[in-house]
mmCIF file of C-alpha atoms in Angstrom:
data_model
loop_
_atom_site.group_PDB
_atom_site.id
_atom_site.type_symbol
_atom_site.label_atom_id
_atom_site.label_comp_id
_atom_site.label_asym_id
_atom_site.label_seq_id
_atom_site.Cartn_x
_atom_site.Cartn_y
_atom_site.Cartn_z
ATOM 1 C CA MET E 148 38.011 -50.105 4.052
ATOM 2 C CA SER E 149 34.264 -50.453 4.563
ATOM 3 C CA LEU E 150 32.585 -52.760 7.051
ATOM 4 C CA LEU E 151 32.252 -55.577 4.500
ATOM 5 C CA ALA E 152 35.963 -56.357 4.014
ATOM 6 C CA PRO E 153 36.975 -56.829 7.672
ATOM 7 C CA SER E 154 33.759 -58.734 8.382
ATOM 8 C CA LEU E 155 34.363 -61.068 5.464
ATOM 9 C CA GLU E 156 37.974 -61.637 6.492
ATOM 10 C CA ALA E 157 36.870 -62.399 10.065
ATOM 11 C CA PHE E 158 34.190 -64.744 8.761
ATOM 12 C CA PHE E 159 36.828 -66.885 7.066
ATOM 13 C CA THR E 160 39.596 -66.686 9.672
ATOM 14 C CA GLU E 161 37.563 -66.672 12.891
ATOM 15 C CA ARG E 162 34.293 -68.434 12.099
ATOM 16 C CA LEU E 163 35.173 -70.986 9.420
ATOM 17 C CA ILE E 164 38.820 -71.779 10.181
ATOM 18 C CA THR E 165 39.198 -71.176 13.925
ATOM 19 C CA GLN E 166 35.747 -71.758 15.427
ATOM 20 C CA ARG E 167 34.234 -74.325 13.081
ATOM 21 C CA ASP E 168 37.438 -75.921 11.763
ATOM 22 C CA SER E 169 35.748 -76.216 8.377
ATOM 23 C CA SER E 170 37.184 -78.574 5.791
ATOM 24 C CA PRO E 171 39.389 -77.221 2.980
ATOM 25 C CA GLN E 172 36.625 -78.105 0.522
ATOM 26 C CA THR E 173 34.086 -75.946 2.392
ATOM 27 C CA ILE E 174 36.483 -73.020 2.627
ATOM 28 C CA ALA E 175 37.309 -73.278 -1.089
ATOM 29 C CA SER E 176 33.605 -73.373 -2.007
ATOM 30 C CA TYR E 177 32.800 -70.315 0.131
ATOM 31 C CA ARG E 178 35.875 -68.507 -1.196
ATOM 32 C CA ASP E 179 34.799 -69.044 -4.807
ATOM 33 C CA THR E 180 31.297 -67.809 -3.994
ATOM 34 C CA PHE E 181 32.566 -64.497 -2.646
ATOM 35 C CA ARG E 182 35.059 -64.063 -5.440
ATOM 36 C CA LEU E 183 32.177 -64.217 -7.883
ATOM 37 C CA LEU E 184 29.886 -62.053 -5.736
ATOM 38 C CA LEU E 185 32.477 -59.318 -5.121
ATOM 39 C CA ALA E 186 33.346 -59.149 -8.821
ATOM 40 C CA PHE E 187 29.635 -58.895 -9.673
ATOM 41 C CA GLY E 188 29.007 -56.255 -6.974
ATOM 42 C CA SER E 189 32.027 -54.236 -8.057
ATOM 43 C CA LYS E 190 30.804 -54.163 -11.645
ATOM 44 C CA ARG E 191 27.279 -53.163 -10.594
ATOM 45 C CA THR E 192 28.287 -50.407 -8.143
ATOM 46 C CA GLY E 193 31.492 -49.135 -9.741
ATOM 47 C CA LYS E 194 33.367 -49.609 -6.447
ATOM 48 C CA GLN E 195 36.472 -51.679 -5.822
ATOM 49 C CA PRO E 196 35.696 -54.934 -3.967
ATOM 50 C CA SER E 197 37.538 -53.721 -0.856
ATOM 51 C CA GLN E 198 35.387 -50.570 -0.830
ATOM 52 C CA LEU E 199 32.018 -52.315 -0.907
ATOM 53 C CA ALA E 200 29.771 -51.883 2.128
ATOM 54 C CA ILE E 201 27.283 -54.393 3.492
ATOM 55 C CA ASP E 202 24.418 -52.218 2.279
ATOM 56 C CA ASP E 203 25.866 -52.299 -1.246
ATOM 57 C CA LEU E 204 25.296 -56.052 -1.357
ATOM 58 C CA ASP E 205 21.602 -55.843 -0.538
ATOM 59 C CA ALA E 206 18.810 -58.247 -1.453
ATOM 60 C CA PRO E 207 18.162 -56.840 -4.966
ATOM 61 C CA LEU E 208 21.867 -57.119 -5.851
ATOM 62 C CA ILE E 209 22.140 -60.623 -4.380
ATOM 63 C CA GLY E 210 19.032 -61.637 -6.328
ATOM 64 C CA ALA E 211 20.553 -60.254 -9.521
ATOM 65 C CA PHE E 212 23.770 -62.153 -8.769
ATOM 66 C CA LEU E 213 21.901 -65.443 -8.353
ATOM 67 C CA ASN E 214 20.084 -64.827 -11.635
ATOM 68 C CA HIS E 215 23.455 -64.065 -13.264
ATOM 69 C CA LEU E 216 24.771 -67.441 -12.099
ATOM 70 C CA GLU E 217 21.943 -69.315 -13.780
ATOM 71 C CA VAL E 218 21.425 -67.224 -16.921
ATOM 72 C CA ASP E 219 24.900 -65.922 -17.800
ATOM 73 C CA ARG E 220 27.128 -68.613 -16.294
ATOM 74 C CA GLY E 221 24.778 -71.518 -16.994
ATOM 75 C CA ASN E 222 24.889 -72.845 -13.423
ATOM 76 C CA SER E 223 22.246 -75.285 -12.219
ATOM 77 C CA ALA E 224 19.699 -74.502 -9.515
ATOM 78 C CA ARG E 225 21.673 -76.784 -7.210
ATOM 79 C CA THR E 226 24.842 -74.692 -7.723
ATOM 80 C CA ARG E 227 22.825 -71.505 -7.216
ATOM 81 C CA ASN E 228 21.559 -72.872 -3.908
ATOM 82 C CA ASN E 229 25.088 -73.777 -2.803
ATOM 83 C CA ARG E 230 26.238 -70.209 -3.483
ATOM 84 C CA LEU E 231 23.240 -68.817 -1.622
ATOM 85 C CA ALA E 232 23.984 -71.068 1.369
ATOM 86 C CA ALA E 233 27.472 -69.530 1.615
ATOM 87 C CA ILE E 234 25.999 -66.014 1.413
ATOM 88 C CA HIS E 235 23.416 -66.824 4.079
ATOM 89 C CA ALA E 236 26.146 -68.155 6.380
ATOM 90 C CA PHE E 237 28.147 -64.939 6.076
ATOM 91 C CA TYR E 238 25.168 -62.651 6.599
ATOM 92 C CA LYS E 239 24.100 -64.555 9.710
ATOM 93 C CA TYR E 240 27.619 -64.023 11.041
ATOM 94 C CA ALA E 241 27.545 -60.339 10.047
ATOM 95 C CA ALA E 242 24.228 -59.860 11.882
ATOM 96 C CA LEU E 243 25.987 -60.505 15.202
ATOM 97 C CA ARG E 244 28.788 -58.037 14.451
ATOM 98 C CA HIS E 245 26.760 -55.282 12.830
ATOM 99 C CA PRO E 246 23.184 -55.104 14.153
ATOM 100 C CA GLU E 247 22.880 -51.649 12.557
ATOM 101 C CA HIS E 248 22.601 -53.440 9.198
ATOM 102 C CA LEU E 249 19.915 -55.904 10.296
ATOM 103 C CA ALA E 250 17.372 -54.562 7.820
ATOM 104 C CA THR E 251 19.637 -55.301 4.856
ATOM 105 C CA ILE E 252 20.888 -58.567 6.337
ATOM 106 C CA GLY E 253 17.393 -59.818 7.134
ATOM 107 C CA ARG E 254 16.204 -59.300 3.566
ATOM 108 C CA VAL E 255 19.213 -61.186 2.183
ATOM 109 C CA ILE E 256 18.703 -64.095 4.584
ATOM 110 C CA ALA E 257 15.046 -64.202 3.515
ATOM 111 C CA ILE E 258 15.999 -64.982 -0.107
ATOM 112 C CA PRO E 259 14.729 -68.570 -0.562
ATOM 113 C CA PHE E 260 16.477 -71.533 -2.073
ATOM 114 C CA LYS E 261 15.164 -72.551 -5.480
ATOM 115 C CA ARG E 262 13.288 -75.785 -5.916
ATOM 116 C CA TYR E 263 14.566 -78.076 -8.646
ATOM 117 C CA ALA E 264 13.701 -81.398 -10.202
ATOM 118 C CA ARG E 265 15.845 -84.229 -8.914
ATOM 119 C CA ASN E 266 17.425 -86.420 -11.531
ATOM 120 C CA SER E 267 16.613 -90.108 -11.530
ATOM 121 C CA VAL E 268 19.235 -92.392 -10.028
ATOM 122 C CA ASN E 269 21.704 -93.534 -12.688
ATOM 123 C CA TYR E 270 23.180 -96.952 -11.893
ATOM 124 C CA LEU E 271 24.488 -100.041 -13.667
ATOM 125 C CA SER E 272 22.779 -103.387 -14.029
ATOM 126 C CA ARG E 273 24.676 -106.580 -13.243
ATOM 127 C CA GLU E 274 25.272 -107.182 -16.956
ATOM 128 C CA GLU E 275 26.683 -103.674 -17.329
ATOM 129 C CA ILE E 276 28.915 -104.160 -14.276
ATOM 130 C CA ASP E 277 30.312 -107.362 -15.783
ATOM 131 C CA ALA E 278 30.950 -105.613 -19.106
ATOM 132 C CA LEU E 279 32.713 -102.692 -17.397
ATOM 133 C CA LEU E 280 34.973 -104.932 -15.304
ATOM 134 C CA ALA E 281 35.901 -106.979 -18.382
ATOM 135 C CA THR E 282 37.478 -104.004 -20.196
ATOM 136 C CA PRO E 283 40.731 -103.312 -18.253
ATOM 137 C CA ASN E 284 43.651 -105.198 -19.784
ATOM 138 C CA ARG E 285 44.993 -107.077 -16.784
ATOM 139 C CA GLY E 286 48.030 -108.052 -18.771
ATOM 140 C CA ASN E 287 49.633 -104.703 -17.937
ATOM 141 C CA TRP E 288 50.139 -102.564 -14.824
ATOM 142 C CA HIS E 289 47.619 -99.849 -15.763
ATOM 143 C CA GLY E 290 44.934 -102.418 -16.490
ATOM 144 C CA ARG E 291 45.434 -104.170 -13.155
ATOM 145 C CA ARG E 292 45.307 -100.834 -11.332
ATOM 146 C CA ASP E 293 42.141 -99.776 -13.179
ATOM 147 C CA TYR E 294 40.480 -103.128 -12.516
ATOM 148 C CA ALA E 295 41.221 -102.897 -8.777
ATOM 149 C CA LEU E 296 39.948 -99.311 -8.658
ATOM 150 C CA LEU E 297 36.705 -100.189 -10.470
ATOM 151 C CA VAL E 298 36.058 -103.159 -8.184
ATOM 152 C CA VAL E 299 36.635 -101.028 -5.082
ATOM 153 C CA ALA E 300 34.411 -98.220 -6.436
ATOM 154 C CA ILE E 301 31.518 -100.559 -7.259
ATOM 155 C CA LEU E 302 31.685 -102.729 -4.146
ATOM 156 C CA THR E 303 32.346 -99.985 -1.568
ATOM 157 C CA GLY E 304 30.434 -96.976 -2.944
ATOM 158 C CA LEU E 305 33.248 -94.565 -2.069
ATOM 159 C CA ARG E 306 33.073 -91.001 -3.359
ATOM 160 C CA VAL E 307 35.656 -90.084 -5.998
ATOM 161 C CA SER E 308 37.468 -87.875 -3.455
ATOM 162 C CA GLU E 309 37.580 -90.838 -1.077
ATOM 163 C CA LEU E 310 38.967 -93.107 -3.816
ATOM 164 C CA THR E 311 41.740 -90.676 -4.715
ATOM 165 C CA GLY E 312 42.508 -90.143 -1.010
ATOM 166 C CA LEU E 313 42.950 -93.828 -0.183
ATOM 167 C CA ARG E 314 46.403 -94.762 1.111
ATOM 168 C CA VAL E 315 47.977 -98.193 1.327
ATOM 169 C CA GLY E 316 47.707 -98.013 5.114
ATOM 170 C CA ASP E 317 43.945 -97.405 4.896
ATOM 171 C CA VAL E 318 43.406 -101.010 3.745
ATOM 172 C CA SER E 319 43.023 -103.817 6.268
ATOM 173 C CA LEU E 320 42.667 -107.334 4.848
ATOM 174 C CA ALA E 321 42.730 -109.184 8.180
ATOM 175 C CA ALA E 322 39.591 -110.375 9.979
ATOM 176 C CA GLY E 323 36.908 -107.715 9.535
ATOM 177 C CA ALA E 324 38.494 -106.521 6.270
ATOM 178 C CA HIS E 325 37.777 -102.869 5.520
ATOM 179 C CA VAL E 326 39.073 -99.630 4.047
ATOM 180 C CA LEU E 327 39.231 -96.418 6.046
ATOM 181 C CA ALA E 328 37.528 -93.716 3.975
ATOM 182 C CA HIS E 329 38.283 -90.060 4.577
ATOM 183 C CA GLY E 330 34.934 -88.450 3.740
ATOM 184 C CA LYS E 331 33.325 -85.039 3.511
ATOM 185 C CA GLY E 332 33.903 -82.664 6.391
ATOM 186 C CA ARG E 333 36.923 -84.680 7.623
ATOM 187 C CA LYS E 334 34.628 -87.540 8.616
ATOM 188 C CA GLU E 335 36.179 -90.987 8.607
ATOM 189 C CA ARG E 336 34.348 -94.292 8.313
ATOM 190 C CA ALA E 337 35.361 -97.910 7.925
ATOM 191 C CA VAL E 338 33.789 -99.528 4.861
ATOM 192 C CA THR E 339 33.566 -103.319 4.955
ATOM 193 C CA LEU E 340 35.125 -105.240 2.078
ATOM 194 C CA THR E 341 33.520 -108.251 0.418
ATOM 195 C CA ARG E 342 35.539 -111.422 -0.117
ATOM 196 C CA GLU E 343 35.789 -110.585 -3.815
ATOM 197 C CA THR E 344 37.163 -107.129 -3.048
ATOM 198 C CA VAL E 345 39.623 -108.565 -0.530
ATOM 199 C CA ALA E 346 40.966 -110.980 -3.147
ATOM 200 C CA VAL E 347 41.415 -108.216 -5.725
ATOM 201 C CA LEU E 348 43.084 -105.845 -3.262
ATOM 202 C CA ARG E 349 45.372 -108.554 -1.904
ATOM 203 C CA GLY E 350 46.713 -109.150 -5.404
ATOM 204 C CA TRP E 351 46.994 -105.438 -6.121
ATOM 205 C CA LEU E 352 48.803 -104.650 -2.849
ATOM 206 C CA THR E 353 51.275 -107.464 -3.496
ATOM 207 C CA GLU E 354 52.144 -105.801 -6.788
ATOM 208 C CA ARG E 355 51.826 -102.245 -5.466
ATOM 209 C CA GLN E 356 54.453 -102.700 -2.709
ATOM 210 C CA GLY E 357 53.849 -99.236 -1.273
ATOM 211 C CA GLN E 358 54.466 -97.628 2.089
ATOM 212 C CA PRO E 359 51.453 -96.934 4.381
ATOM 213 C CA ASP E 360 51.281 -93.265 3.333
ATOM 214 C CA ASP E 361 51.548 -93.982 -0.400
ATOM 215 C CA PRO E 362 48.424 -93.653 -2.562
ATOM 216 C CA LEU E 363 46.584 -96.934 -3.072
ATOM 217 C CA PHE E 364 45.872 -96.129 -6.740
ATOM 218 C CA PRO E 365 48.860 -94.137 -8.021
ATOM 219 C CA THR E 366 50.007 -92.861 -11.377
ATOM 220 C CA ARG E 367 53.069 -94.504 -12.929
ATOM 221 C CA GLN E 368 55.107 -91.776 -11.207
ATOM 222 C CA GLY E 369 53.711 -92.761 -7.808
ATOM 223 C CA GLN E 370 51.469 -89.715 -7.391
ATOM 224 C CA PRO E 371 47.785 -89.935 -6.362
ATOM 225 C CA LEU E 372 45.290 -90.025 -9.211
ATOM 226 C CA SER E 373 43.356 -86.786 -9.562
ATOM 227 C CA ARG E 374 39.561 -86.664 -9.614
ATOM 228 C CA ASP E 375 39.678 -85.868 -13.335
ATOM 229 C CA ALA E 376 41.991 -88.815 -13.998
ATOM 230 C CA VAL E 377 39.601 -91.204 -12.225
ATOM 231 C CA GLU E 378 36.607 -89.868 -14.160
ATOM 232 C CA LEU E 379 38.567 -90.163 -17.398
ATOM 233 C CA LEU E 380 39.546 -93.784 -16.846
ATOM 234 C CA ILE E 381 35.970 -94.726 -15.852
ATOM 235 C CA SER E 382 34.626 -93.015 -18.978
ATOM 236 C CA LYS E 383 37.244 -94.762 -21.139
ATOM 237 C CA HIS E 384 36.363 -98.221 -19.847
ATOM 238 C CA ALA E 385 32.614 -97.511 -20.072
ATOM 239 C CA THR E 386 33.028 -96.569 -23.747
ATOM 240 C CA LEU E 387 34.892 -99.803 -24.415
ATOM 241 C CA ALA E 388 32.318 -101.836 -22.466
ATOM 242 C CA ALA E 389 29.480 -100.338 -24.528
ATOM 243 C CA ARG E 390 30.708 -102.255 -27.581
ATOM 244 C CA ASP E 391 29.618 -105.523 -25.972
ATOM 245 C CA CYS E 392 26.863 -104.046 -23.780
ATOM 246 C CA PRO E 393 24.906 -101.489 -25.884
ATOM 247 C CA SER E 394 22.711 -100.371 -22.957
ATOM 248 C CA LEU E 395 25.743 -98.475 -21.626
ATOM 249 C CA ASN E 396 25.474 -96.105 -24.589
ATOM 250 C CA ALA E 397 22.382 -94.597 -22.985
ATOM 251 C CA LYS E 398 24.152 -93.930 -19.668
ATOM 252 C CA ARG E 399 26.746 -91.415 -18.546
ATOM 253 C CA VAL E 400 29.018 -93.544 -16.381
ATOM 254 C CA THR E 401 30.906 -91.588 -13.715
ATOM 255 C CA ALA E 402 32.388 -92.310 -10.298
ATOM 256 C CA HIS E 403 29.065 -91.221 -8.812
ATOM 257 C CA THR E 404 27.259 -93.716 -11.060
ATOM 258 C CA LEU E 405 29.378 -96.465 -9.497
ATOM 259 C CA ARG E 406 28.497 -95.120 -6.036
ATOM 260 C CA HIS E 407 24.792 -95.300 -6.941
ATOM 261 C CA THR E 408 25.379 -98.811 -8.286
ATOM 262 C CA ASN E 409 26.798 -99.948 -4.956
ATOM 263 C CA ALA E 410 23.765 -98.563 -3.112
ATOM 264 C CA MET E 411 21.385 -100.344 -5.483
ATOM 265 C CA LEU E 412 23.282 -103.628 -5.065
ATOM 266 C CA LEU E 413 22.937 -103.287 -1.294
ATOM 267 C CA ARG E 414 19.241 -102.456 -1.623
ATOM 268 C CA ALA E 415 18.659 -105.424 -3.928
ATOM 269 C CA GLY E 416 20.333 -107.579 -1.300
ATOM 270 C CA GLY E 417 17.758 -106.508 1.281
ATOM 271 C CA VAL E 418 19.951 -104.074 3.217
ATOM 272 C CA ASP E 419 17.834 -101.429 4.965
ATOM 273 C CA ILE E 420 18.085 -97.736 4.160
ATOM 274 C CA ALA E 421 19.569 -96.759 7.545
ATOM 275 C CA THR E 422 22.459 -99.190 7.072
ATOM 276 C CA ILE E 423 23.042 -97.992 3.497
ATOM 277 C CA ALA E 424 23.174 -94.411 4.777
ATOM 278 C CA LEU E 425 25.914 -95.375 7.241
ATOM 279 C CA TRP E 426 27.727 -97.362 4.555
ATOM 280 C CA LEU E 427 27.758 -94.403 2.125
ATOM 281 C CA GLY E 428 28.539 -91.802 4.771
ATOM 282 C CA HIS E 429 25.240 -89.925 4.467
ATOM 283 C CA GLU E 430 24.357 -87.712 7.420
ATOM 284 C CA SER E 431 20.637 -88.302 6.924
ATOM 285 C CA THR E 432 18.532 -91.164 5.569
ATOM 286 C CA LYS E 433 16.615 -88.531 3.564
ATOM 287 C CA THR E 434 19.507 -88.517 1.093
ATOM 288 C CA THR E 435 19.563 -92.316 0.923
ATOM 289 C CA SER E 436 15.804 -92.632 0.407
ATOM 290 C CA ILE E 437 16.263 -91.977 -3.334
ATOM 291 C CA TYR E 438 17.350 -95.602 -3.678
ATOM 292 C CA GLU E 439 13.979 -96.837 -2.429
ATOM 293 C CA HIS E 440 12.233 -94.852 -5.160
ATOM 294 C CA ALA E 441 14.690 -96.114 -7.788
ATOM 295 C CA ASP E 442 14.375 -99.822 -7.002
ATOM 296 C CA PRO E 443 11.794 -101.389 -9.382
ATOM 297 C CA ALA E 444 11.763 -104.611 -7.346
ATOM 298 C CA LEU E 445 10.397 -102.729 -4.341
ATOM 299 C CA LYS E 446 7.613 -101.309 -6.511
ATOM 300 C CA GLU E 447 6.759 -104.773 -7.783
ATOM 301 C CA GLN E 448 6.560 -106.012 -4.183
ATOM 302 C CA ALA E 449 4.284 -103.110 -3.259
ATOM 303 C CA ILE E 450 1.932 -103.899 -6.148
ATOM 304 C CA ALA E 451 1.828 -107.548 -5.112
ATOM 305 C CA ARG E 452 0.973 -106.610 -1.518
ATOM 306 C CA THR E 453 -1.903 -104.360 -2.588
ATOM 307 C CA ALA E 454 -3.691 -106.937 -4.771
ATOM 308 C CA PRO E 455 -7.465 -107.169 -4.080
ATOM 309 C CA LEU E 456 -8.686 -109.999 -1.816
ATOM 310 C CA GLY E 457 -9.473 -113.221 -3.629
ATOM 311 C CA ILE E 458 -7.211 -112.440 -6.556
ATOM 312 C CA LYS E 459 -3.865 -114.100 -7.019
ATOM 313 C CA PRO E 460 -1.167 -111.608 -5.981
ATOM 314 C CA GLY E 461 0.873 -110.128 -8.786
ATOM 315 C CA ARG E 462 0.621 -107.587 -11.562
ATOM 316 C CA TYR E 463 -2.242 -107.901 -14.047
ATOM 317 C CA ARG E 464 -1.126 -109.343 -17.358
ATOM 318 C CA PRO E 465 -3.666 -109.695 -20.208
ATOM 319 C CA ASP E 466 -4.124 -113.160 -21.656
ATOM 320 C CA ASP E 467 -3.953 -112.086 -25.265
ATOM 321 C CA ALA E 468 -1.308 -109.822 -26.862
ATOM 322 C CA LEU E 469 -3.775 -108.462 -29.462
ATOM 323 C CA LEU E 470 -6.323 -107.477 -26.788
ATOM 324 C CA ALA E 471 -3.535 -105.783 -24.860
ATOM 325 C CA PHE E 472 -2.623 -103.787 -27.980
ATOM 326 C CA LEU E 473 -6.248 -102.706 -28.487
ATOM 327 C CA ASP E 474 -6.541 -101.710 -24.807
ATOM 328 C CA ARG E 475 -3.574 -99.386 -25.153
ATOM 329 C CA LEU E 476 -5.148 -97.452 -28.076
#
């Protein structure tokens, strides 16, 4: 075999698994990246993947691969950047093992990440939250489970993987009520529960009657809900809620939408960005700062604070609707 195969194997077994103890999600993401890259490189060079050398996967080929992801596979710039991050990580590791290939490695590492437009924050208003929570039929077991899951998702801001990973033993309803969330990169954090959430979970746990290691939100067969199952039930209830709350028709409601909703509820309640970052499990407040930009109330407050001296604070509103119409022409 060439130098690439043993280096790539060592990268996964030594660097990611042994030295860094990377999470299964990280390993799976990196694995998928190199599956795609090796298949692309094999097709371009005519060599079997195990016969590819480091110099075969040079900067022009990596650039063509990234373009292939976006153009042929329809991946977003964000996905492209995630794939490139995995490639960069491997080439930085390979640079230490094979300095004779530094010229090739350096040019690959120099490939920049692509800039992309960030989507606006999609979250639910209080009226939309009420409509969503009114849809589960709490006259049956599935409806009561769905209602409890939706309440927990909205009032804790857990990621969908954290929701599906919750166990009965992760819930504490005593003083300082909280759930223990198992987050990205094996990080754990305790998320405080509101009194409303405590009441809902107390009723659900009484009915659930599970052991500490059992999933908090199971299927009828007692298995954990999958990510797809959670997204499907949220979408189903959002579609039903849209009948009484038409504004939901303009929104794609997902588990991440409910996470954004929780952050916006906290922000509307005056919670600072640093605390929200800890609450959501963000490593940096840079990620959480999107909620400041999304909060219209904060913008209204800023406008009020910047009013000229001698003028009553507040936004300018014309006295006459007809004059306002003419001004907009």
